[in-house]
Amino acid sequence: VLIYKQQQFLAMNIINPMEKTLVYEDELPVTTKGDKNYHGYGLRSIQYLLKKYDGTLSISNEDNCFSLMMLLPIPKEKDVI
């Protein structure tokens, strides 16, 4: 897990090893857990929140690693009167 400021964004990068090839549905990977009725909502929640706050989500997989990159704009401080 990497969290850092990049220009005017909060950047969050999560990288995990994976054994299987990912299958995507609606731009998100489908859960690999057995009980699909109770799993697979986390990335949808992240995607919803990032969209709500004008952030971006990038998902990639290479070299047997799953990477989730999130960028969230940092609001500018308002002048205090």
Short mmCIF file of N, CA, C and O in Angstrom, two decimals:
data_model
loop_
_atom_site.label_atom_id
_atom_site.label_comp_id
_atom_site.label_asym_id
_atom_site.label_seq_id
_atom_site.Cartn_x
_atom_site.Cartn_y
_atom_site.Cartn_z
N VAL A 1 0.86 -1.18 0.00
CA VAL A 1 0.00 0.00 0.00
C VAL A 1 0.90 1.23 0.00
O VAL A 1 1.79 1.36 0.83
N LEU A 2 0.65 2.12 -0.95
CA LEU A 2 1.37 3.40 -1.02
C LEU A 2 0.34 4.52 -1.01
O LEU A 2 -0.62 4.48 -1.78
N ILE A 3 0.54 5.49 -0.15
CA ILE A 3 -0.33 6.67 -0.09
C ILE A 3 0.57 7.90 -0.06
O ILE A 3 1.45 8.00 0.79
N TYR A 4 0.35 8.80 -1.01
CA TYR A 4 1.20 9.98 -1.09
C TYR A 4 0.48 11.10 -1.83
O TYR A 4 -0.53 10.88 -2.49
N LYS A 5 1.02 12.31 -1.68
CA LYS A 5 0.48 13.47 -2.39
C LYS A 5 1.25 13.62 -3.69
O LYS A 5 2.47 13.56 -3.73
N GLN A 6 0.50 13.78 -4.78
CA GLN A 6 1.09 14.00 -6.10
C GLN A 6 0.41 15.22 -6.70
O GLN A 6 -0.76 15.16 -7.07
N GLN A 7 1.13 16.32 -6.74
CA GLN A 7 0.59 17.62 -7.13
C GLN A 7 -0.61 17.94 -6.24
O GLN A 7 -0.47 18.00 -5.04
N GLN A 8 -1.78 18.11 -6.80
CA GLN A 8 -2.98 18.44 -6.00
C GLN A 8 -3.89 17.23 -5.81
O GLN A 8 -5.10 17.36 -5.71
N PHE A 9 -3.29 16.04 -5.77
CA PHE A 9 -4.05 14.81 -5.60
C PHE A 9 -3.50 13.97 -4.46
O PHE A 9 -2.30 13.96 -4.21
N LEU A 10 -4.38 13.26 -3.81
CA LEU A 10 -3.99 12.21 -2.90
C LEU A 10 -3.96 10.94 -3.73
O LEU A 10 -4.98 10.57 -4.34
N ALA A 11 -2.81 10.31 -3.81
CA ALA A 11 -2.65 9.09 -4.60
C ALA A 11 -2.59 7.89 -3.66
O ALA A 11 -1.89 7.92 -2.65
N MET A 12 -3.35 6.87 -4.00
CA MET A 12 -3.37 5.64 -3.22
C MET A 12 -3.18 4.48 -4.18
O MET A 12 -3.96 4.33 -5.12
N ASN A 13 -2.15 3.68 -3.94
CA ASN A 13 -1.86 2.56 -4.82
C ASN A 13 -1.78 1.29 -3.97
O ASN A 13 -1.00 1.23 -3.02
N ILE A 14 -2.60 0.32 -4.31
CA ILE A 14 -2.61 -0.96 -3.61
C ILE A 14 -2.21 -2.03 -4.61
O ILE A 14 -2.80 -2.14 -5.69
N ILE A 15 -1.19 -2.82 -4.26
CA ILE A 15 -0.70 -3.87 -5.14
C ILE A 15 -0.72 -5.19 -4.38
O ILE A 15 -0.24 -5.26 -3.25
N ASN A 16 -1.31 -6.20 -5.00
CA ASN A 16 -1.39 -7.53 -4.40
C ASN A 16 -0.97 -8.58 -5.43
O ASN A 16 -1.30 -8.44 -6.61
N PRO A 17 -0.30 -9.63 -4.98
CA PRO A 17 -0.01 -10.73 -5.91
C PRO A 17 -1.30 -11.48 -6.25
O PRO A 17 -2.26 -11.47 -5.47
N MET A 18 -1.33 -12.09 -7.42
CA MET A 18 -2.50 -12.88 -7.81
C MET A 18 -2.04 -14.12 -8.57
O MET A 18 -0.97 -14.12 -9.18
N GLU A 19 -2.86 -15.14 -8.49
CA GLU A 19 -2.52 -16.39 -9.14
C GLU A 19 -3.32 -16.60 -10.42
O GLU A 19 -2.84 -17.22 -11.35
N LYS A 20 -4.54 -16.08 -10.47
CA LYS A 20 -5.43 -16.32 -11.60
C LYS A 20 -5.53 -15.07 -12.47
O LYS A 20 -5.31 -13.96 -12.02
N THR A 21 -5.93 -15.28 -13.71
CA THR A 21 -6.20 -14.17 -14.61
C THR A 21 -7.55 -13.56 -14.22
O THR A 21 -8.50 -14.28 -13.93
N LEU A 22 -7.61 -12.24 -14.20
CA LEU A 22 -8.85 -11.57 -13.82
C LEU A 22 -9.86 -11.58 -14.96
O LEU A 22 -9.50 -11.45 -16.12
N VAL A 23 -11.11 -11.70 -14.58
CA VAL A 23 -12.23 -11.58 -15.50
C VAL A 23 -12.93 -10.27 -15.15
O VAL A 23 -13.21 -10.01 -13.98
N TYR A 24 -13.20 -9.44 -16.16
CA TYR A 24 -13.80 -8.13 -15.92
C TYR A 24 -15.27 -8.11 -16.34
O TYR A 24 -15.66 -8.76 -17.30
N GLU A 25 -16.04 -7.34 -15.57
CA GLU A 25 -17.44 -7.09 -15.89
C GLU A 25 -17.74 -5.65 -15.50
O GLU A 25 -17.48 -5.24 -14.37
N ASP A 26 -18.25 -4.87 -16.41
CA ASP A 26 -18.53 -3.44 -16.16
C ASP A 26 -17.28 -2.71 -15.68
O ASP A 26 -17.33 -1.95 -14.72
N GLU A 27 -16.14 -2.97 -16.32
CA GLU A 27 -14.86 -2.31 -16.05
C GLU A 27 -14.20 -2.70 -14.73
O GLU A 27 -13.16 -2.17 -14.37
N LEU A 28 -14.82 -3.60 -13.96
CA LEU A 28 -14.25 -4.03 -12.69
C LEU A 28 -14.03 -5.54 -12.71
O LEU A 28 -14.80 -6.27 -13.32
N PRO A 29 -12.98 -6.00 -12.01
CA PRO A 29 -12.78 -7.45 -11.95
C PRO A 29 -13.88 -8.13 -11.14
O PRO A 29 -14.36 -7.59 -10.15
N VAL A 30 -14.26 -9.30 -11.59
CA VAL A 30 -15.27 -10.10 -10.89
C VAL A 30 -14.59 -10.79 -9.72
O VAL A 30 -13.44 -11.24 -9.82
N THR A 31 -15.28 -10.87 -8.59
CA THR A 31 -14.70 -11.51 -7.41
C THR A 31 -14.31 -12.96 -7.71
O THR A 31 -14.99 -13.65 -8.47
N THR A 32 -13.24 -13.39 -7.10
CA THR A 32 -12.79 -14.77 -7.24
C THR A 32 -13.21 -15.61 -6.03
O THR A 32 -12.92 -16.79 -5.97
N LYS A 33 -13.90 -14.97 -5.09
CA LYS A 33 -14.33 -15.68 -3.88
C LYS A 33 -15.53 -16.57 -4.21
O LYS A 33 -16.32 -16.28 -5.10
N GLY A 34 -15.66 -17.64 -3.46
CA GLY A 34 -16.67 -18.64 -3.73
C GLY A 34 -18.11 -18.16 -3.67
O GLY A 34 -18.90 -18.44 -4.55
N ASP A 35 -18.47 -17.40 -2.64
CA ASP A 35 -19.84 -16.96 -2.45
C ASP A 35 -20.01 -15.57 -3.04
O ASP A 35 -19.86 -14.56 -2.36
N LYS A 36 -20.37 -15.51 -4.31
CA LYS A 36 -20.44 -14.23 -5.02
C LYS A 36 -21.61 -13.36 -4.57
O LYS A 36 -21.66 -12.18 -4.87
N ASN A 37 -22.56 -13.93 -3.82
CA ASN A 37 -23.68 -13.12 -3.31
C ASN A 37 -23.26 -12.19 -2.19
O ASN A 37 -23.92 -11.20 -1.91
N TYR A 38 -22.16 -12.50 -1.53
CA TYR A 38 -21.71 -11.69 -0.39
C TYR A 38 -20.37 -11.01 -0.62
O TYR A 38 -19.83 -10.39 0.28
N HIS A 39 -19.82 -11.13 -1.81
CA HIS A 39 -18.51 -10.53 -2.11
C HIS A 39 -18.59 -9.78 -3.44
O HIS A 39 -19.49 -9.97 -4.23
N GLY A 40 -17.60 -8.90 -3.65
CA GLY A 40 -17.53 -8.18 -4.91
C GLY A 40 -18.11 -6.78 -4.87
O GLY A 40 -18.31 -6.16 -5.91
N TYR A 41 -18.38 -6.26 -3.69
CA TYR A 41 -18.96 -4.92 -3.58
C TYR A 41 -17.93 -3.84 -3.25
O TYR A 41 -18.19 -2.66 -3.42
N GLY A 42 -16.75 -4.23 -2.78
CA GLY A 42 -15.75 -3.27 -2.35
C GLY A 42 -15.28 -2.35 -3.46
O GLY A 42 -15.25 -1.13 -3.29
N LEU A 43 -14.93 -2.91 -4.61
CA LEU A 43 -14.45 -2.07 -5.71
C LEU A 43 -15.56 -1.19 -6.27
O LEU A 43 -15.32 -0.06 -6.68
N ARG A 44 -16.78 -1.68 -6.26
CA ARG A 44 -17.91 -0.85 -6.71
C ARG A 44 -18.10 0.34 -5.76
O ARG A 44 -18.38 1.45 -6.20
N SER A 45 -17.93 0.12 -4.48
CA SER A 45 -18.04 1.20 -3.49
C SER A 45 -16.93 2.22 -3.69
O SER A 45 -17.17 3.43 -3.64
N ILE A 46 -15.72 1.74 -3.90
CA ILE A 46 -14.58 2.64 -4.14
C ILE A 46 -14.82 3.45 -5.40
O ILE A 46 -14.62 4.67 -5.44
N GLN A 47 -15.26 2.79 -6.47
CA GLN A 47 -15.53 3.46 -7.74
C GLN A 47 -16.61 4.55 -7.55
O GLN A 47 -16.46 5.66 -8.05
N TYR A 48 -17.65 4.25 -6.81
CA TYR A 48 -18.73 5.21 -6.56
C TYR A 48 -18.21 6.44 -5.81
O TYR A 48 -18.49 7.58 -6.18
N LEU A 49 -17.44 6.21 -4.74
CA LEU A 49 -16.93 7.33 -3.94
C LEU A 49 -15.94 8.19 -4.70
O LEU A 49 -15.98 9.42 -4.60
N LEU A 50 -15.06 7.56 -5.48
CA LEU A 50 -14.12 8.35 -6.26
C LEU A 50 -14.84 9.19 -7.30
O LEU A 50 -14.49 10.36 -7.52
N LYS A 51 -15.86 8.63 -7.93
CA LYS A 51 -16.63 9.39 -8.91
C LYS A 51 -17.35 10.55 -8.22
O LYS A 51 -17.38 11.67 -8.73
N LYS A 52 -17.92 10.30 -7.05
CA LYS A 52 -18.64 11.32 -6.30
C LYS A 52 -17.75 12.51 -5.96
O LYS A 52 -18.19 13.66 -5.99
N TYR A 53 -16.47 12.25 -5.66
CA TYR A 53 -15.54 13.32 -5.28
C TYR A 53 -14.54 13.66 -6.38
O TYR A 53 -13.47 14.17 -6.11
N ASP A 54 -14.91 13.40 -7.63
CA ASP A 54 -14.13 13.76 -8.82
C ASP A 54 -12.76 13.09 -8.86
O ASP A 54 -11.80 13.65 -9.40
N GLY A 55 -12.65 11.90 -8.32
CA GLY A 55 -11.40 11.15 -8.37
C GLY A 55 -11.40 10.17 -9.53
O GLY A 55 -12.35 10.10 -10.32
N THR A 56 -10.32 9.43 -9.65
CA THR A 56 -10.20 8.43 -10.71
C THR A 56 -9.73 7.10 -10.13
O THR A 56 -9.06 7.06 -9.09
N LEU A 57 -10.08 6.05 -10.83
CA LEU A 57 -9.70 4.70 -10.45
C LEU A 57 -9.11 4.01 -11.65
O LEU A 57 -9.68 4.03 -12.74
N SER A 58 -7.94 3.42 -11.48
CA SER A 58 -7.29 2.64 -12.53
C SER A 58 -6.97 1.27 -11.97
O SER A 58 -6.37 1.16 -10.89
N ILE A 59 -7.34 0.25 -12.71
CA ILE A 59 -7.06 -1.13 -12.31
C ILE A 59 -6.21 -1.77 -13.39
O ILE A 59 -6.52 -1.65 -14.58
N SER A 60 -5.14 -2.42 -12.97
CA SER A 60 -4.30 -3.11 -13.94
C SER A 60 -3.77 -4.40 -13.32
O SER A 60 -3.81 -4.57 -12.10
N ASN A 61 -3.33 -5.28 -14.17
CA ASN A 61 -2.68 -6.49 -13.70
C ASN A 61 -1.55 -6.84 -14.66
O ASN A 61 -1.74 -6.89 -15.86
N GLU A 62 -0.38 -7.02 -14.08
CA GLU A 62 0.79 -7.42 -14.85
C GLU A 62 1.80 -8.07 -13.91
O GLU A 62 1.81 -7.82 -12.70
N ASP A 63 2.61 -8.94 -14.45
CA ASP A 63 3.63 -9.66 -13.68
C ASP A 63 3.02 -10.35 -12.45
O ASP A 63 3.58 -10.31 -11.35
N ASN A 64 1.83 -10.96 -12.63
CA ASN A 64 1.13 -11.67 -11.56
C ASN A 64 0.81 -10.78 -10.36
O ASN A 64 0.76 -11.25 -9.23
N CYS A 65 0.59 -9.49 -10.61
CA CYS A 65 0.21 -8.55 -9.56
C CYS A 65 -1.02 -7.76 -9.99
O CYS A 65 -1.16 -7.37 -11.15
N PHE A 66 -1.91 -7.53 -9.04
CA PHE A 66 -3.11 -6.73 -9.23
C PHE A 66 -2.83 -5.35 -8.64
O PHE A 66 -2.37 -5.24 -7.51
N SER A 67 -3.08 -4.30 -9.41
CA SER A 67 -2.79 -2.95 -8.96
C SER A 67 -4.05 -2.09 -9.03
O SER A 67 -4.74 -2.05 -10.05
N LEU A 68 -4.32 -1.41 -7.94
CA LEU A 68 -5.46 -0.51 -7.84
C LEU A 68 -4.88 0.88 -7.55
O LEU A 68 -4.27 1.10 -6.52
N MET A 69 -5.05 1.81 -8.49
CA MET A 69 -4.53 3.17 -8.35
C MET A 69 -5.69 4.14 -8.26
O MET A 69 -6.55 4.17 -9.14
N MET A 70 -5.73 4.90 -7.16
CA MET A 70 -6.81 5.86 -6.95
C MET A 70 -6.22 7.26 -6.79
O MET A 70 -5.22 7.44 -6.10
N LEU A 71 -6.82 8.22 -7.47
CA LEU A 71 -6.43 9.62 -7.34
C LEU A 71 -7.64 10.40 -6.88
O LEU A 71 -8.72 10.30 -7.46
N LEU A 72 -7.45 11.18 -5.83
CA LEU A 72 -8.53 11.98 -5.26
C LEU A 72 -8.04 13.41 -5.16
O LEU A 72 -7.01 13.68 -4.54
N PRO A 73 -8.76 14.37 -5.79
CA PRO A 73 -8.31 15.77 -5.72
C PRO A 73 -8.32 16.27 -4.28
O PRO A 73 -9.24 15.96 -3.51
N ILE A 74 -7.31 17.02 -3.93
CA ILE A 74 -7.24 17.65 -2.61
C ILE A 74 -7.87 19.03 -2.74
O ILE A 74 -7.41 19.85 -3.54
N PRO A 75 -8.93 19.28 -1.96
CA PRO A 75 -9.59 20.59 -2.07
C PRO A 75 -8.63 21.72 -1.68
O PRO A 75 -7.83 21.57 -0.77
N LYS A 76 -8.75 22.83 -2.39
CA LYS A 76 -7.94 24.00 -2.06
C LYS A 76 -8.50 24.65 -0.82
O LYS A 76 -9.71 24.69 -0.60
N GLU A 77 -7.61 25.14 0.01
CA GLU A 77 -8.05 25.81 1.23
C GLU A 77 -8.70 27.13 0.87
O GLU A 77 -8.22 27.88 0.04
N LYS A 78 -9.82 27.39 1.54
CA LYS A 78 -10.54 28.64 1.28
C LYS A 78 -9.96 29.72 2.19
O LYS A 78 -9.50 29.46 3.29
N ASP A 79 -10.00 30.94 1.69
CA ASP A 79 -9.52 32.06 2.49
C ASP A 79 -10.40 32.24 3.71
O ASP A 79 -11.63 32.19 3.65
N VAL A 80 -9.78 32.43 4.85
CA VAL A 80 -10.52 32.66 6.09
C VAL A 80 -10.58 34.15 6.33
O VAL A 80 -9.58 34.85 6.30
N ILE A 81 -11.77 34.65 6.56
CA ILE A 81 -11.96 36.10 6.77
C ILE A 81 -12.15 36.38 8.24
O ILE A 81 -12.75 35.72 8.96
#
